[in-house]
PDB file of C-alpha atoms in Angstrom:
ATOM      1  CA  UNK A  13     -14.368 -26.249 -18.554  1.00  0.00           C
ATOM      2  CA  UNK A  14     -11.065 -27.270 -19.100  1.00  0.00           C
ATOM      3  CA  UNK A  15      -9.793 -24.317 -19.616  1.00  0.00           C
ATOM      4  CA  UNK A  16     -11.066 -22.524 -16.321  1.00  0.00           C
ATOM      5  CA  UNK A  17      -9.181 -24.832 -13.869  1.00  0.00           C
ATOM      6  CA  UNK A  18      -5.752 -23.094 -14.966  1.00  0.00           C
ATOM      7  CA  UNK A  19      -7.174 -19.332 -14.931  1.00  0.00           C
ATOM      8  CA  UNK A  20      -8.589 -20.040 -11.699  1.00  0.00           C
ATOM      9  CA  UNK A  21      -5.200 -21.511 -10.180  1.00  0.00           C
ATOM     10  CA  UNK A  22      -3.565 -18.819 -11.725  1.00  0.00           C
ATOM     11  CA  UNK A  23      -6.117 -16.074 -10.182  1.00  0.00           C
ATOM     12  CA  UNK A  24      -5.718 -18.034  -6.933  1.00  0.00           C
ATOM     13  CA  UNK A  25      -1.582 -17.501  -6.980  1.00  0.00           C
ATOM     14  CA  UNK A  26      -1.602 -13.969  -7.831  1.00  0.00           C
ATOM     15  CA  UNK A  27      -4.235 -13.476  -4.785  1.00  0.00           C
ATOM     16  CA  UNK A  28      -2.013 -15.394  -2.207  1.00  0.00           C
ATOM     17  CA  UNK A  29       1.242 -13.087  -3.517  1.00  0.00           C
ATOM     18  CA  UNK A  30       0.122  -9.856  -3.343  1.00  0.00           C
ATOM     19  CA  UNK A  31      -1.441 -10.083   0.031  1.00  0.00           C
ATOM     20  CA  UNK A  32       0.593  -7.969   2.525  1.00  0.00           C
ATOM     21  CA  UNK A  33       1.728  -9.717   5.826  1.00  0.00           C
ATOM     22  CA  UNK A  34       0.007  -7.994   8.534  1.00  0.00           C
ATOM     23  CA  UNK A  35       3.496  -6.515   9.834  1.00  0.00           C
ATOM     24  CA  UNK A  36       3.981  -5.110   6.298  1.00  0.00           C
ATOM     25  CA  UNK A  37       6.039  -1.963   5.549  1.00  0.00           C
ATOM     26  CA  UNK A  38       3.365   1.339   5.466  1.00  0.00           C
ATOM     27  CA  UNK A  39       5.911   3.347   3.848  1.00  0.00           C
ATOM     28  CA  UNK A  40       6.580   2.487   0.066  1.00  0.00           C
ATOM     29  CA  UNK A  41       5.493   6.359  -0.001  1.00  0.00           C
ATOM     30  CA  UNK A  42       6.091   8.846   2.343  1.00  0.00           C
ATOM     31  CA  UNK A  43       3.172  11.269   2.799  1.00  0.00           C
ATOM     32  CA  UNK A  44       4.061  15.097   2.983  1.00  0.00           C
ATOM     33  CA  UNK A  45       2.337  17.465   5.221  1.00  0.00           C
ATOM     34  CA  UNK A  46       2.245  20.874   4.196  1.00  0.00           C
ATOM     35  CA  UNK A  47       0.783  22.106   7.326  1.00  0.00           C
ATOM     36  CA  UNK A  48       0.383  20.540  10.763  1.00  0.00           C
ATOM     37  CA  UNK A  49      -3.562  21.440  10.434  1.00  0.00           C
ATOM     38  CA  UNK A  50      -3.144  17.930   8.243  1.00  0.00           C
ATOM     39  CA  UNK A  51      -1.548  16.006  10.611  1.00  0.00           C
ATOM     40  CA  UNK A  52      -3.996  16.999  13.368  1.00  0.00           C
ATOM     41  CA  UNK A  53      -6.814  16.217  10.742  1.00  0.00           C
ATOM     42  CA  UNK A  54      -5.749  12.618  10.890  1.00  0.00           C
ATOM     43  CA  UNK A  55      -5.322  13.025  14.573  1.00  0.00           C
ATOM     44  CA  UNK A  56      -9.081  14.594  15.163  1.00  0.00           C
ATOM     45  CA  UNK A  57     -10.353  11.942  12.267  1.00  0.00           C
ATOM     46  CA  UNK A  58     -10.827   8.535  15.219  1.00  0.00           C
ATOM     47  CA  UNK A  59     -10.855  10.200  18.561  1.00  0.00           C
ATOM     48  CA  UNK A  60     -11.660   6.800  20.308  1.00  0.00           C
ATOM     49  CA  UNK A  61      -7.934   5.322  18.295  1.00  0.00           C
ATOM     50  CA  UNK A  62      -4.577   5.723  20.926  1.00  0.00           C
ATOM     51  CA  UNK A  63      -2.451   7.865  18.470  1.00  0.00           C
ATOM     52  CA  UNK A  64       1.344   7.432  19.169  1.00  0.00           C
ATOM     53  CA  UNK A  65       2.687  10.601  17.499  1.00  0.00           C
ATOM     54  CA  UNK A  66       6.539  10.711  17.574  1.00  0.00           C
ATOM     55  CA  UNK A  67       8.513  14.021  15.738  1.00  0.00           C
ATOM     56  CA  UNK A  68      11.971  12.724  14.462  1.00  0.00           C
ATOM     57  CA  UNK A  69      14.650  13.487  12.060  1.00  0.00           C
ATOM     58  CA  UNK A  70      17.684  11.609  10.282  1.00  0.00           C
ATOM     59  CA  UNK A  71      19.849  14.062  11.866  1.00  0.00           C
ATOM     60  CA  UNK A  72      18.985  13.812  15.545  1.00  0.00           C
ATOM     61  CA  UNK A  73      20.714  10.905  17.364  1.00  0.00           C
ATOM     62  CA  UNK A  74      18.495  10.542  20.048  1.00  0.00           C
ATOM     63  CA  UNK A  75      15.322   9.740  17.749  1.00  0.00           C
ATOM     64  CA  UNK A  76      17.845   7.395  15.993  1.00  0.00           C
ATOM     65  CA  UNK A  77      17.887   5.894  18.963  1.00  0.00           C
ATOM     66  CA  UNK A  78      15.054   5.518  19.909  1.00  0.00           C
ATOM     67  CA  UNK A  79      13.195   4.234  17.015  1.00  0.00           C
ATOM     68  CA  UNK A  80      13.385   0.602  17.268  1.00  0.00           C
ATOM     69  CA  UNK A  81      11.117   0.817  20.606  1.00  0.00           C
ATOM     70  CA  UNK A  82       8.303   2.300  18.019  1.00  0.00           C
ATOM     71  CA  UNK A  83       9.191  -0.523  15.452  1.00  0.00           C
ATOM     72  CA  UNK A  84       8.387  -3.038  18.914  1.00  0.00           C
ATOM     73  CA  UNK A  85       5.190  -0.774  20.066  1.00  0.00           C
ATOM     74  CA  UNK A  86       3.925  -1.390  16.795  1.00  0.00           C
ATOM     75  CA  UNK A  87       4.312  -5.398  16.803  1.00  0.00           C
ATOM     76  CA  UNK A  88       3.239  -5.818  20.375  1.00  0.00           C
ATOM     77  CA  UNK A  89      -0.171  -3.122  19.908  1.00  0.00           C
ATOM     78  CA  UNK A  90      -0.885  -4.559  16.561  1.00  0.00           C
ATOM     79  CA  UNK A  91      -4.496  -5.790  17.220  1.00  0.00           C
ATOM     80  CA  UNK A  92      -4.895  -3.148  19.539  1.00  0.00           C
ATOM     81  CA  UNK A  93      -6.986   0.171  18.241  1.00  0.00           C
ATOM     82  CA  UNK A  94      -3.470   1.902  18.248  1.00  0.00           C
ATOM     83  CA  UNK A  95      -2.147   3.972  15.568  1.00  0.00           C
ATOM     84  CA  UNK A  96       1.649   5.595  15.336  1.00  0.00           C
ATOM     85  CA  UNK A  97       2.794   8.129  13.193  1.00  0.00           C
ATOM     86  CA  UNK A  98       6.433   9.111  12.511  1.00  0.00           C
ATOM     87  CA  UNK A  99       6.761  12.622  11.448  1.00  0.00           C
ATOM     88  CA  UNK A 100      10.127  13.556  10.274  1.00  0.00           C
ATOM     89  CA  UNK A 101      10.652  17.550  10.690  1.00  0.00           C
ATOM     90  CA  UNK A 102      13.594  16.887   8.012  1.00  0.00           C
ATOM     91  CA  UNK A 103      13.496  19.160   4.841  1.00  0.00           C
ATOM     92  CA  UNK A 104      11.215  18.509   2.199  1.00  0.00           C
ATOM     93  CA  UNK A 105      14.273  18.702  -0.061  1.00  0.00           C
ATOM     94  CA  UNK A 106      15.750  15.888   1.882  1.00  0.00           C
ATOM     95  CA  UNK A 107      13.139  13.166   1.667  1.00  0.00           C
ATOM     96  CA  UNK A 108      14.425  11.607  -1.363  1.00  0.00           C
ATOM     97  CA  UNK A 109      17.985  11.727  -0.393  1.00  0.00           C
ATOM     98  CA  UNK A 110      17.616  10.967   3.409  1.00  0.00           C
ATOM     99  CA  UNK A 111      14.391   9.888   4.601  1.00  0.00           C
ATOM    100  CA  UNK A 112      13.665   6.852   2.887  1.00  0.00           C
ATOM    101  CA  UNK A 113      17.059   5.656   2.560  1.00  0.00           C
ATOM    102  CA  UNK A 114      16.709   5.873   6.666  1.00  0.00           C
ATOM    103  CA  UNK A 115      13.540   4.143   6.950  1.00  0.00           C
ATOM    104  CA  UNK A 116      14.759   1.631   4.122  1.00  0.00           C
ATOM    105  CA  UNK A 117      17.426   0.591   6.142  1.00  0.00           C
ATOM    106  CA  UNK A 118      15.844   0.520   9.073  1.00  0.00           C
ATOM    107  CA  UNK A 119      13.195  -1.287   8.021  1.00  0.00           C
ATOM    108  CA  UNK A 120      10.971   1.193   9.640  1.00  0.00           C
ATOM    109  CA  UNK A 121       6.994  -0.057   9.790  1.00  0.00           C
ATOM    110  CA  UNK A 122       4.953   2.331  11.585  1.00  0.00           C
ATOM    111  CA  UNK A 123       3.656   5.060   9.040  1.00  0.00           C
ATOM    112  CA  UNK A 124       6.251   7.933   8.235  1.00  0.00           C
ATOM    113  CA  UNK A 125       5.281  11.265   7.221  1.00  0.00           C
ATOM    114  CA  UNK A 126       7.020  14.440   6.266  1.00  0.00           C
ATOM    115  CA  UNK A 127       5.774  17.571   7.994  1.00  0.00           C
ATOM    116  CA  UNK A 128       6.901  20.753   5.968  1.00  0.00           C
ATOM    117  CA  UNK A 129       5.402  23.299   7.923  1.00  0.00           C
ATOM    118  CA  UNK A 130       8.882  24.960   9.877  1.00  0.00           C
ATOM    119  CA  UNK A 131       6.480  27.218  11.499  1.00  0.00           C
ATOM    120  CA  UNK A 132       7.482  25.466  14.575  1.00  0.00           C
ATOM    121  CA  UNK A 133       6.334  28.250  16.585  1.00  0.00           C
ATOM    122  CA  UNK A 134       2.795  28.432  15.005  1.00  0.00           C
ATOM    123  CA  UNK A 135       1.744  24.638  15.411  1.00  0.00           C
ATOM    124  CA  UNK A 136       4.419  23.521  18.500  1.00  0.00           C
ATOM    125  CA  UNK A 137       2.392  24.943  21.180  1.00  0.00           C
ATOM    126  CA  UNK A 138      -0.805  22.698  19.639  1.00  0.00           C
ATOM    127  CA  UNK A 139       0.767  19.565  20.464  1.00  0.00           C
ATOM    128  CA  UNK A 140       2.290  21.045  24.117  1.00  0.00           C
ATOM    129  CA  UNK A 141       2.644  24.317  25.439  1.00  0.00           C
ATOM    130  CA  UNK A 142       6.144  23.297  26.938  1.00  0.00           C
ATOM    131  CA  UNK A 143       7.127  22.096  23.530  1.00  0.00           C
ATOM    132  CA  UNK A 144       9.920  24.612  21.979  1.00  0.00           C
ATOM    133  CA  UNK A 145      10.358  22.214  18.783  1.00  0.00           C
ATOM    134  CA  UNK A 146      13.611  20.131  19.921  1.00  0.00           C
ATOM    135  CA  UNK A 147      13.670  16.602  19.280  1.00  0.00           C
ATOM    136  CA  UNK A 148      12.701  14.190  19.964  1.00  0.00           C
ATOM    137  CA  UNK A 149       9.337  14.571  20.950  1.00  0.00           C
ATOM    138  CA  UNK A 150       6.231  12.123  21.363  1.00  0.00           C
ATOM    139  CA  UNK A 151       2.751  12.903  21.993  1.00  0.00           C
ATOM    140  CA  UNK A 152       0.734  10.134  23.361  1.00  0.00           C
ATOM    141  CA  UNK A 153      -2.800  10.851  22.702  1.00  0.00           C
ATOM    142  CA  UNK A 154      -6.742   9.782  22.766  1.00  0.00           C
ATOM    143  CA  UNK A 155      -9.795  11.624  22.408  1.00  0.00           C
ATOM    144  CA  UNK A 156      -9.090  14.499  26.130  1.00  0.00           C
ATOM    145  CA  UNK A 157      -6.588  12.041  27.297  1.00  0.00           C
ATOM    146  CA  UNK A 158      -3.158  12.752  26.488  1.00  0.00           C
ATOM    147  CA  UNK A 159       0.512  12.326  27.634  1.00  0.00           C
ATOM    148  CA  UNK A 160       3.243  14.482  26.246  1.00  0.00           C
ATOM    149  CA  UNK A 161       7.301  13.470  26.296  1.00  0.00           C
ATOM    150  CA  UNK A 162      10.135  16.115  25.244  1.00  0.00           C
ATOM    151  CA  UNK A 163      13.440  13.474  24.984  1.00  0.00           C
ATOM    152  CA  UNK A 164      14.494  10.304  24.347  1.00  0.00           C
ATOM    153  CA  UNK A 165      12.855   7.010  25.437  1.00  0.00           C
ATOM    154  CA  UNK A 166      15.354   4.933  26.304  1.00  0.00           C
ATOM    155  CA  UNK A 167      13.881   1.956  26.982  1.00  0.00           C
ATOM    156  CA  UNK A 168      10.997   0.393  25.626  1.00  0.00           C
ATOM    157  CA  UNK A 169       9.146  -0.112  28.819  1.00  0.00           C
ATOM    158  CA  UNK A 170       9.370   3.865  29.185  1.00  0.00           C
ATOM    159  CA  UNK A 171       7.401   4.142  26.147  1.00  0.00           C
ATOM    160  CA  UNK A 172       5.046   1.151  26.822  1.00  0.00           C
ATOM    161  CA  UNK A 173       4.842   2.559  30.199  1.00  0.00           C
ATOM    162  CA  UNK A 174       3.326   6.163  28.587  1.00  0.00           C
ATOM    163  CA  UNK A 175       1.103   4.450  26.330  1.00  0.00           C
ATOM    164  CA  UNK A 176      -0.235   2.386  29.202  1.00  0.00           C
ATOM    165  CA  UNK A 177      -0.996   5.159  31.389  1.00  0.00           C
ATOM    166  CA  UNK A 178      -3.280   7.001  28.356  1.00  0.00           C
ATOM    167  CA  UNK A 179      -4.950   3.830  27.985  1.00  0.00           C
ATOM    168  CA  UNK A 180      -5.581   3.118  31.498  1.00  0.00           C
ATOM    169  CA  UNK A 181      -6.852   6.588  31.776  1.00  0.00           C
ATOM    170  CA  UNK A 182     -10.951   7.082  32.525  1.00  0.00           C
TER     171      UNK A 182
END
């Protein structure tokens, strides 16, 4: 009997350490999208979930920019039935060398993904017929209701403000 007390404290520690904190980092791994049929699969899989989809790359300055209001969307919605997805349009051959060093250093939390397909013209006009491909972009979006933004959000409260409106939607 003894002997159980310390495996059990022991079992006890290694539970407590490797729980995640509930603002933890989603992207030790960076999924890849071949094609945006995947993305929209994750899209079409919880219809009654807000989806915050935001299209980004280390290059543009504008979704540099921008970022940290997704970083605060993400604290503030936590509890919510909100989900946001990053999709960096940057080459496949640069996720290694660019993308997670960015959302490394960034500390970026919302889940990141890595869209491949550079079809733009074959998949843009899925997310909005107005949409040519530049960046950034952001499609707000639940089950019919959606909202669509070509540009930067400057301000937080410009995104909130979006997000708000699908929500409030009936």
């Amino acid at each position: 009997m003894k002997h159980l007390l310390p495996i059990l404290i022991i079992n006890i520690v290694f539970v407590i350490l490797s729980c995640q904190p509930k603002n933890a980092n989603h992207n030790e791994t960076i999924e890849t999208l071949e094609q945006f049929s995947e993305l929209q699969s994750i899209i079409d899989s919880d219809e009654d979930k807000l989806w915050v989809v935001n299209f980004w790359a280390t290059t543009c300055p504008p979704c540099i920019k921008e970022m940290p209001h997704f970083k605060e969307l993400e604290e503030k919605y936590r509890d919510e039935n909100l989900r946001i997805l990053l999709v960096s349009l940057d080459r496949a051959k640069d996720l290694e060398s660019r993308v997670y060093p960015f959302v490394k250093k960034h500390e970026i939390s919302p889940e990141v993904f890595l869209l491949e397909d550079q079809n733009y013209s074959a998949w843009t006009d899925e997310v909005d017929p107005s949409w040519y491909g530049a960046l950034p972009a952001t499609l707000i979006i639940q089950g019919e209701k959606r909202n669509f933004k070509f540009g930067i959000y400057s301000t937080y409260d410009e995104l909130q403000d979006d997000v708000e409106k699908v929500m409030g939607d009936e």
